[in-house]
Coordinates of C-alpha atoms and ligand atoms in Angstrom, one line a residue:
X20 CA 27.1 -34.5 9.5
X21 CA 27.0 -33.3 5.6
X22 CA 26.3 -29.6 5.7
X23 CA 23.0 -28.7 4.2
X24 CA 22.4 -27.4 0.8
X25 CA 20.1 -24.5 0.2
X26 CA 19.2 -23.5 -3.2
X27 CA 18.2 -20.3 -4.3
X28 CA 16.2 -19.9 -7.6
X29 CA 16.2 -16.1 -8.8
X30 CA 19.3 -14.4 -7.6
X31 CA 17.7 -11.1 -7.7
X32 CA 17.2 -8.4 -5.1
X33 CA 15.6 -11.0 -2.5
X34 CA 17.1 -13.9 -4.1
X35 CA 21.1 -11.7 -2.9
X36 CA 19.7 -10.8 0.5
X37 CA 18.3 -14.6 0.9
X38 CA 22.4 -15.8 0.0
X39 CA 23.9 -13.0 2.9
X40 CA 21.5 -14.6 5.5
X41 CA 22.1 -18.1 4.9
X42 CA 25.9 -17.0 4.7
X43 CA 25.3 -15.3 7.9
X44 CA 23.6 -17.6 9.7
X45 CA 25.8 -21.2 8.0
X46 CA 22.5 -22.3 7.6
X47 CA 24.6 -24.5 4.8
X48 CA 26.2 -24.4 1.6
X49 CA 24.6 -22.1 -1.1
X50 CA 23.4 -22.3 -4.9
X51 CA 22.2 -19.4 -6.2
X52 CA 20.5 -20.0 -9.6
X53 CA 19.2 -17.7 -12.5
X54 CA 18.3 -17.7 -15.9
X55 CA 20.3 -14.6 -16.3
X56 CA 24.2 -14.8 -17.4
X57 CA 27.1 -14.3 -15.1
X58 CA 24.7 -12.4 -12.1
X59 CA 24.7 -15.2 -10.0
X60 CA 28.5 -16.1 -10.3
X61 CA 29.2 -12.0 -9.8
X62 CA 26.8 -12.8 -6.4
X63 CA 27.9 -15.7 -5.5
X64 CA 31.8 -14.4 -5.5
X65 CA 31.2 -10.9 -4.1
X66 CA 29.0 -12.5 -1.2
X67 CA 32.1 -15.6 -0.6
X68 CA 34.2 -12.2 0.3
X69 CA 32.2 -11.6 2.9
X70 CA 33.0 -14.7 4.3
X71 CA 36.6 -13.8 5.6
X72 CA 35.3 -10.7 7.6
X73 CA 32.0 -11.9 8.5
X74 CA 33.5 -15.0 9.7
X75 CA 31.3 -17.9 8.2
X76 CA 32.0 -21.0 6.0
X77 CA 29.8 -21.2 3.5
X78 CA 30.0 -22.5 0.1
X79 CA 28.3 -20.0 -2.3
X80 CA 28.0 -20.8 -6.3
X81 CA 26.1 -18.9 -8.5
X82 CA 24.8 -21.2 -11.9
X83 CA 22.7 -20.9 -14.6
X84 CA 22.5 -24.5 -14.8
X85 CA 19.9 -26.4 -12.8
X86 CA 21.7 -29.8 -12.3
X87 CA 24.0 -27.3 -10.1
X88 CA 20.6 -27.6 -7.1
X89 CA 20.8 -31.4 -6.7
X90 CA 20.2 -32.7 -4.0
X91 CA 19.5 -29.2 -2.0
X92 CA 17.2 -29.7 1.4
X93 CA 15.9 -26.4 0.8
X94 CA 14.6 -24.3 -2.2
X95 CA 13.5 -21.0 -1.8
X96 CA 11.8 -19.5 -4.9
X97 CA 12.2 -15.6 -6.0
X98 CA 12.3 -16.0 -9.9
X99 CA 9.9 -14.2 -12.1
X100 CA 9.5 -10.7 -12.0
X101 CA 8.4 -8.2 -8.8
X102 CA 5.8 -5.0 -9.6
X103 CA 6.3 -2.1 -10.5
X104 CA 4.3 1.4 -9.4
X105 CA 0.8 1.2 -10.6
X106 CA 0.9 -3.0 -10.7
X107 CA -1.3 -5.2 -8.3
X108 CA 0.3 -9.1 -7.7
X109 CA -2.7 -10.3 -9.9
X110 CA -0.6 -8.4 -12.7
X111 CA 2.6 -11.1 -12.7
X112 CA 0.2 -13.9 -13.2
X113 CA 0.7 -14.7 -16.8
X114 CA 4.9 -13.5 -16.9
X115 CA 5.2 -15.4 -14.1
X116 CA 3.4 -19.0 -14.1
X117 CA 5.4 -19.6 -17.4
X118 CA 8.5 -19.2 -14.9
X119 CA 7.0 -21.3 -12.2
X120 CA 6.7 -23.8 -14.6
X121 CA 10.7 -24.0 -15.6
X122 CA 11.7 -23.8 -12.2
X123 CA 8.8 -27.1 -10.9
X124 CA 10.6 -29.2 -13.6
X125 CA 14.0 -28.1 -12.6
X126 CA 12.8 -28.8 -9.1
X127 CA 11.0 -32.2 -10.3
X128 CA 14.4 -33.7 -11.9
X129 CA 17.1 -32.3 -9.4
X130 CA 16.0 -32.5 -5.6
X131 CA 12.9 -33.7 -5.5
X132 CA 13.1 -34.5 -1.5
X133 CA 13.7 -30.6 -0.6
X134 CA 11.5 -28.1 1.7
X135 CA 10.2 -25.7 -1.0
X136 CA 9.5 -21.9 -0.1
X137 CA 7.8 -20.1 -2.8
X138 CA 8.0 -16.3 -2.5
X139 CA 7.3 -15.2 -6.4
X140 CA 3.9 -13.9 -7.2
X141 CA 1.0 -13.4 -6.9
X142 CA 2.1 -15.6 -4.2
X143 CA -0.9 -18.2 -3.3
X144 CA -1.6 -18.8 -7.0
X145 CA 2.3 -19.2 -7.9
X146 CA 2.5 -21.7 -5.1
X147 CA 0.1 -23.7 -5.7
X148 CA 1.4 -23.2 -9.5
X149 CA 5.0 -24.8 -8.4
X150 CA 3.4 -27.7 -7.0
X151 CA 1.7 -28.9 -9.6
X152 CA 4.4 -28.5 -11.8
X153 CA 7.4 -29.8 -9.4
X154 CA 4.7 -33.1 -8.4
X155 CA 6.5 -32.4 -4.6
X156 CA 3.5 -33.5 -2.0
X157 CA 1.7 -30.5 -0.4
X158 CA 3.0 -30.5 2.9
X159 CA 6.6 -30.3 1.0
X160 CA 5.6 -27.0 -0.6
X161 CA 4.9 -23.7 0.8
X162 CA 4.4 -19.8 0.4
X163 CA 6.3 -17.1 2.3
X164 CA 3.7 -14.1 3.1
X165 CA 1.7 -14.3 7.1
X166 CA 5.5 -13.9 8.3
X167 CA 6.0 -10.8 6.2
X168 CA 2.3 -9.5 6.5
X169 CA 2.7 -10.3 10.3
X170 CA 6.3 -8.6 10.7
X171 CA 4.6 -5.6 9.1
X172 CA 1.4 -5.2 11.2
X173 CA 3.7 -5.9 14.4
X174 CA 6.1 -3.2 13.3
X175 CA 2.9 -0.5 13.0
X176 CA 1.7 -1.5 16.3
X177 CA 5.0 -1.6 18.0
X178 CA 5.3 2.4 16.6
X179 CA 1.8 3.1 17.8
X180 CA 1.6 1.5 21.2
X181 CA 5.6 2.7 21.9
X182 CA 6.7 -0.7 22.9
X183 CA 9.7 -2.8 21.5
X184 CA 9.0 -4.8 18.2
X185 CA 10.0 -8.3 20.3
X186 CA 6.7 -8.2 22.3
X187 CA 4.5 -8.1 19.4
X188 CA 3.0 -11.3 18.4
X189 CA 0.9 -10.1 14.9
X190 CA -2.0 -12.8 13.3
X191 CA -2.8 -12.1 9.8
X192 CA -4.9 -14.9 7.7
X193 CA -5.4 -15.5 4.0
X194 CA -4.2 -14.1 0.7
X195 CA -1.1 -12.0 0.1
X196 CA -3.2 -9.1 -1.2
X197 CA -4.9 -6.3 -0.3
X198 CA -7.8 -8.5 1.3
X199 CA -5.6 -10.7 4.0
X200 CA -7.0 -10.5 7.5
X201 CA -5.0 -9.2 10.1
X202 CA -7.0 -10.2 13.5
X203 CA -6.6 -8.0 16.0
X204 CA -8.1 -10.4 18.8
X205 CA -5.4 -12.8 18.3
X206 CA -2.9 -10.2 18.0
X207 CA -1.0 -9.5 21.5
X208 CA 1.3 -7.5 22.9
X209 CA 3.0 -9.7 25.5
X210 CA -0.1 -11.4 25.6
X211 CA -2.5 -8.7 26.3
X212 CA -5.2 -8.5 23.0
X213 CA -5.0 -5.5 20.9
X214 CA -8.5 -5.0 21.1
X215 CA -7.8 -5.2 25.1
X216 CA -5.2 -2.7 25.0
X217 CA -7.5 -0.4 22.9
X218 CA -10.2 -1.1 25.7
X219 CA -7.4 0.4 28.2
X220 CA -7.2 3.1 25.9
X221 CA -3.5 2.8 24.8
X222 CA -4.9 3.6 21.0
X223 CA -8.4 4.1 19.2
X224 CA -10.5 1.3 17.0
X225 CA -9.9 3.8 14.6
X226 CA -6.1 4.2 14.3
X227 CA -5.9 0.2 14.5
X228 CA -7.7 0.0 11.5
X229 CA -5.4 2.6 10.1
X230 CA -2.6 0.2 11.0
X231 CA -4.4 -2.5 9.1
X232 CA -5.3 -0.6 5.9
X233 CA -1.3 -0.3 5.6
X234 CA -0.4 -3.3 6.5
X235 CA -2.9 -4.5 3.8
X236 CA -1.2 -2.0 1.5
X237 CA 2.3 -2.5 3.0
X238 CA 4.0 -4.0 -0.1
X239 CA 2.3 -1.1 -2.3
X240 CA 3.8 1.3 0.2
X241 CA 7.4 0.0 -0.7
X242 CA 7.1 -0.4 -4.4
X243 CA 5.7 3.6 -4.4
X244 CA 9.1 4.5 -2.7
X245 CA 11.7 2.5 -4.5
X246 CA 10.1 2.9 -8.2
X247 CA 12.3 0.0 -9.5
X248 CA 10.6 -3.1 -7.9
X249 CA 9.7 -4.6 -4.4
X250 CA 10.5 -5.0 -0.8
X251 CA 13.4 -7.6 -0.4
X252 CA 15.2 -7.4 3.3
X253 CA 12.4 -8.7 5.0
X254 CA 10.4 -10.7 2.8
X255 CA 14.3 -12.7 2.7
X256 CA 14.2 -12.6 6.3
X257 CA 10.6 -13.8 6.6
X258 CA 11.5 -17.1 4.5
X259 CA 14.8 -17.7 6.3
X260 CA 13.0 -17.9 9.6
X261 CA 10.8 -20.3 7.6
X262 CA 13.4 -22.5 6.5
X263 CA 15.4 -22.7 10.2
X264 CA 11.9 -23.9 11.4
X265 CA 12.2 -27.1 8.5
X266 CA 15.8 -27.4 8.8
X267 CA 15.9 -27.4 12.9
X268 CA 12.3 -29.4 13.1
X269 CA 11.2 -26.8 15.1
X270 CA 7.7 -26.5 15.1
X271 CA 7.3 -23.2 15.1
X272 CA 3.4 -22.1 14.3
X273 CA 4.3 -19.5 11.6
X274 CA 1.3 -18.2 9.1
X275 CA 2.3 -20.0 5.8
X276 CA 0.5 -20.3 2.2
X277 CA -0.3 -24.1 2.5
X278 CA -2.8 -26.2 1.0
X279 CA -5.5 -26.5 3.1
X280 CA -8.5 -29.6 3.0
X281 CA -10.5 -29.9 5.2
X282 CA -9.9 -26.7 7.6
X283 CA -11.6 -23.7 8.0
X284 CA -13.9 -25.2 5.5
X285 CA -11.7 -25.5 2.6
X286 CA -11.7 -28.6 0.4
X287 CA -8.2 -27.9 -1.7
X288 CA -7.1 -24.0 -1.2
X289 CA -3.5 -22.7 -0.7
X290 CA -3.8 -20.1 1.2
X291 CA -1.9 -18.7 4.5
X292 CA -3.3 -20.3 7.5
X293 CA -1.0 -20.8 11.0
X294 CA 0.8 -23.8 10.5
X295 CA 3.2 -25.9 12.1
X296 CA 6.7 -25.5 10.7
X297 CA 9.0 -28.9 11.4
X298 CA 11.2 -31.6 9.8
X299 CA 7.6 -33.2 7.5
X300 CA 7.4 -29.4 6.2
X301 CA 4.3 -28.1 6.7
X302 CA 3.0 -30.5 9.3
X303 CA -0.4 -29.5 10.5
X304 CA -3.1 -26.4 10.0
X305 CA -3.7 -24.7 13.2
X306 CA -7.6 -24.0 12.6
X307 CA -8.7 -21.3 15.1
X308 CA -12.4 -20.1 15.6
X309 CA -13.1 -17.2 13.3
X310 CA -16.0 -14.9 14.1
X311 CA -17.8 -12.0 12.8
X312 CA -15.9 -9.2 10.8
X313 CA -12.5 -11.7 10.6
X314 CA -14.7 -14.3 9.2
X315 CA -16.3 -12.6 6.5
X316 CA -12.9 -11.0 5.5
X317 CA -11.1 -14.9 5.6
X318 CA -14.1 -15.7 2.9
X319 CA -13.6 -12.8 1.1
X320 CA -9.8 -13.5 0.7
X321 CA -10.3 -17.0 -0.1
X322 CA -12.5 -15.6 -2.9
X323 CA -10.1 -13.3 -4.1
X324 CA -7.4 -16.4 -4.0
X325 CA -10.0 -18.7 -5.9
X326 CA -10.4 -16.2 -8.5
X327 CA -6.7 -15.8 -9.3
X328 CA -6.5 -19.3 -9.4
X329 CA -9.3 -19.3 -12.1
X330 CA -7.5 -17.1 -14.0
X331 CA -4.0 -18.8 -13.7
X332 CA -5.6 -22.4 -14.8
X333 CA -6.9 -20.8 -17.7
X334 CA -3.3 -19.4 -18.8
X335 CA -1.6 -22.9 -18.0
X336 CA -4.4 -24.2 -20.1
X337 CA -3.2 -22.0 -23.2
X338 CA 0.4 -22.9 -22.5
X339 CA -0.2 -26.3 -22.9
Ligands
A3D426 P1 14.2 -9.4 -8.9 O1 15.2 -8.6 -8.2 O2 13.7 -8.9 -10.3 O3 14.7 -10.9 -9.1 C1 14.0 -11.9 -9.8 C2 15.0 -12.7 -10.5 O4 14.4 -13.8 -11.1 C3 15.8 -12.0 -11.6 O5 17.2 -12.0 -11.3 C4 15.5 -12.7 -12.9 O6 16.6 -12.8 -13.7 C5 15.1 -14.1 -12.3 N1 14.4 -14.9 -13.2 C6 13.4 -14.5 -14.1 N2 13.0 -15.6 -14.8 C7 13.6 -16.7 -14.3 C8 13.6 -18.1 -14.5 N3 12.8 -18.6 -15.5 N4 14.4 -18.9 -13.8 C9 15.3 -18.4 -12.9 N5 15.3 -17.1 -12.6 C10 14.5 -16.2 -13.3 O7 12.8 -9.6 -8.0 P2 12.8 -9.7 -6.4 O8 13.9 -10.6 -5.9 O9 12.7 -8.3 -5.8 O10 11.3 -10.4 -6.2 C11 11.1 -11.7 -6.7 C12 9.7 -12.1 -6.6 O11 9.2 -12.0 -5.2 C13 8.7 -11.2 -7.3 O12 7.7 -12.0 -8.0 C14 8.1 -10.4 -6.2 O13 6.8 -9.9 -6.6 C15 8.0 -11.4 -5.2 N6 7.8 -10.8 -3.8 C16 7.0 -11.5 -3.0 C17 6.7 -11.1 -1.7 C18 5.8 -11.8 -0.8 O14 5.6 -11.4 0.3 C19 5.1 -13.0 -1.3 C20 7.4 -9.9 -1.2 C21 8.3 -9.3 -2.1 C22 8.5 -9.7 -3.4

């Protein structure tokens, strides 16, 4: 069987990290594009030198030339720019959709049949963005943030209830912003409910909603400490796990920005909802019963997600 090809657009800092994993893991052979000269190639070569001692075999070409992604089975999405401290998401809208538009054509003309991962932002309006202008179907085109979002509420409660990271399962809903909805009932820790747990008293209602006020503000933690732009190991690792799930038809439920008619009362939203992950992309919408304080915060993140969208179909208006 042909190896498979991944392509990565925007060899930045997650667009480098996104190239050592799928190195790593042979996940297949590598393009990493970018607008800008000669980074990708210095990439590309410094990460193939890797392959000797790390032991994989892995093609790796760095390009600034978009025929170069023909063909690929996967693309994962980081160009555009990331914030910087004092910047929400919403601020990369206007810098941003212009790149989402280059990168949907190149998309459009080159590999058209590929598993797209979208990670730029402000993530739900930029994937939805990419769609439209790549023409992929929905279910072919998805955002990377409920596996970050949820990575980083499990990690705060794995520190607070002192148990190991790998019996967390996290559940967070709706925008990547500062309104997505991490539920606590259908978060578990080897099953048992947080909310049970806090019952038990292992922890207090109100250091859990400590741990969701960060997680909320987990990506503004990261850009405060680095100064020069945003998290990149694990929003890389996030859509890696994402892509394994397309590429090995796995059907893994993972929360993913997809568009979403006809669920959880939505007539044509993208927006992170549990999903099944497998060979069709995103395959189906796992609708679960949302009540009281997690439904109210679902429709006010769906607001917030409606208005960015507002805003962003007003720009692509002007740009055309
Ligand atoms: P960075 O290291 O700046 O890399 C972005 C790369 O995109 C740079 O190398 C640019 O040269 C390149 N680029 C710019 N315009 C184009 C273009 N038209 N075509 C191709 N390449 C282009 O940023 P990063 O890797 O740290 O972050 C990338 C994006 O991911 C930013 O928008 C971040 O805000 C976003 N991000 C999202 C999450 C989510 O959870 C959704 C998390 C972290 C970062």
């Amino acid at each position: 069987m042909a190896r498979k090809k991944i392509a990565l657009i925007g060899a930045g800092m997650i667009g480098g990290t996104l190239a050592h994993l799928a190195a790593k893991k042979e996940m297949g052979d590598i393009v990493l594009f970018d607008i800008a000269e000669g980074m990708p190639q210095g990439k590309a070569l410094d990460l193939a030198q890797c392959g000797p001692i790390e032991g994989f075999d892995a093609s790796i070409k760095g390009t600034n030339d978009y025929a170069d992604i023909a063909g690929a089975d996967v693309v994962i999405v980081t160009a555009g720019v990331p914030r910087k401290p004092g910047m929400s998401r919403d601020d990369l809208v206007g810098i941003n959709l212009k790149v989402m538009k280059a990168v949907g054509e190149g998309i459009r003309i080159h590999c058209p049949d590929a598993f797209v991962i979208c990670i730029t932002n402000p993530l739900d309006a930029m994937v939805w963005a990419l769609r439209e202008f790549s023409g992929l179907p929905h279910n072919k085109v998805v955002g990377m943030a409920g596996v970050l979002d949820s990575a980083r509420f499990a990690t705060f409660l794995a520190w607070e209830f002192g148990v190991s990271v790998k019996d967390v399962n996290a559940f967070v809903l709706g925008g990547h912003g500062d309104t997505m909805v991490p539920v606590t009932n259908y978060t578990t820790v080897s099953g048992i409910p947080v909310d049970d747990l806090v019952k038990m008293g292992k922890s207090s209602k109100e250091k859990i909603d400590e741990i969701v006020k960060r997680t909320r503000a987990g990506g503004g933690e990261i850009v405060g400490l680095l100064k020069t732009g945003s998290a990149y190991y694990a929003p890389a690792t996030s859509a890696i796990a994402m892509a394994e799930a397309y590429l090995g038809d796995q059907k893994r439920i993972l929360p993913c920005a997809v568009y979403v008619e006809g669920k959880y009362g939505l007539d044509g939203l993208y927006v992170g909802v549990p999903t099944v992950i497998g060979a069709n992309g995103a395959e189906e919408v796992i609708e679960i019963d949302l009540e009281g304080e997690a439904k109210q915060n679902f429709q006010v993140s769906v607001d917030a997600v409606k208005e960015l969208l507002v805003a962003c179909k007003q720009i692509d208006e002007s740009l055309a």
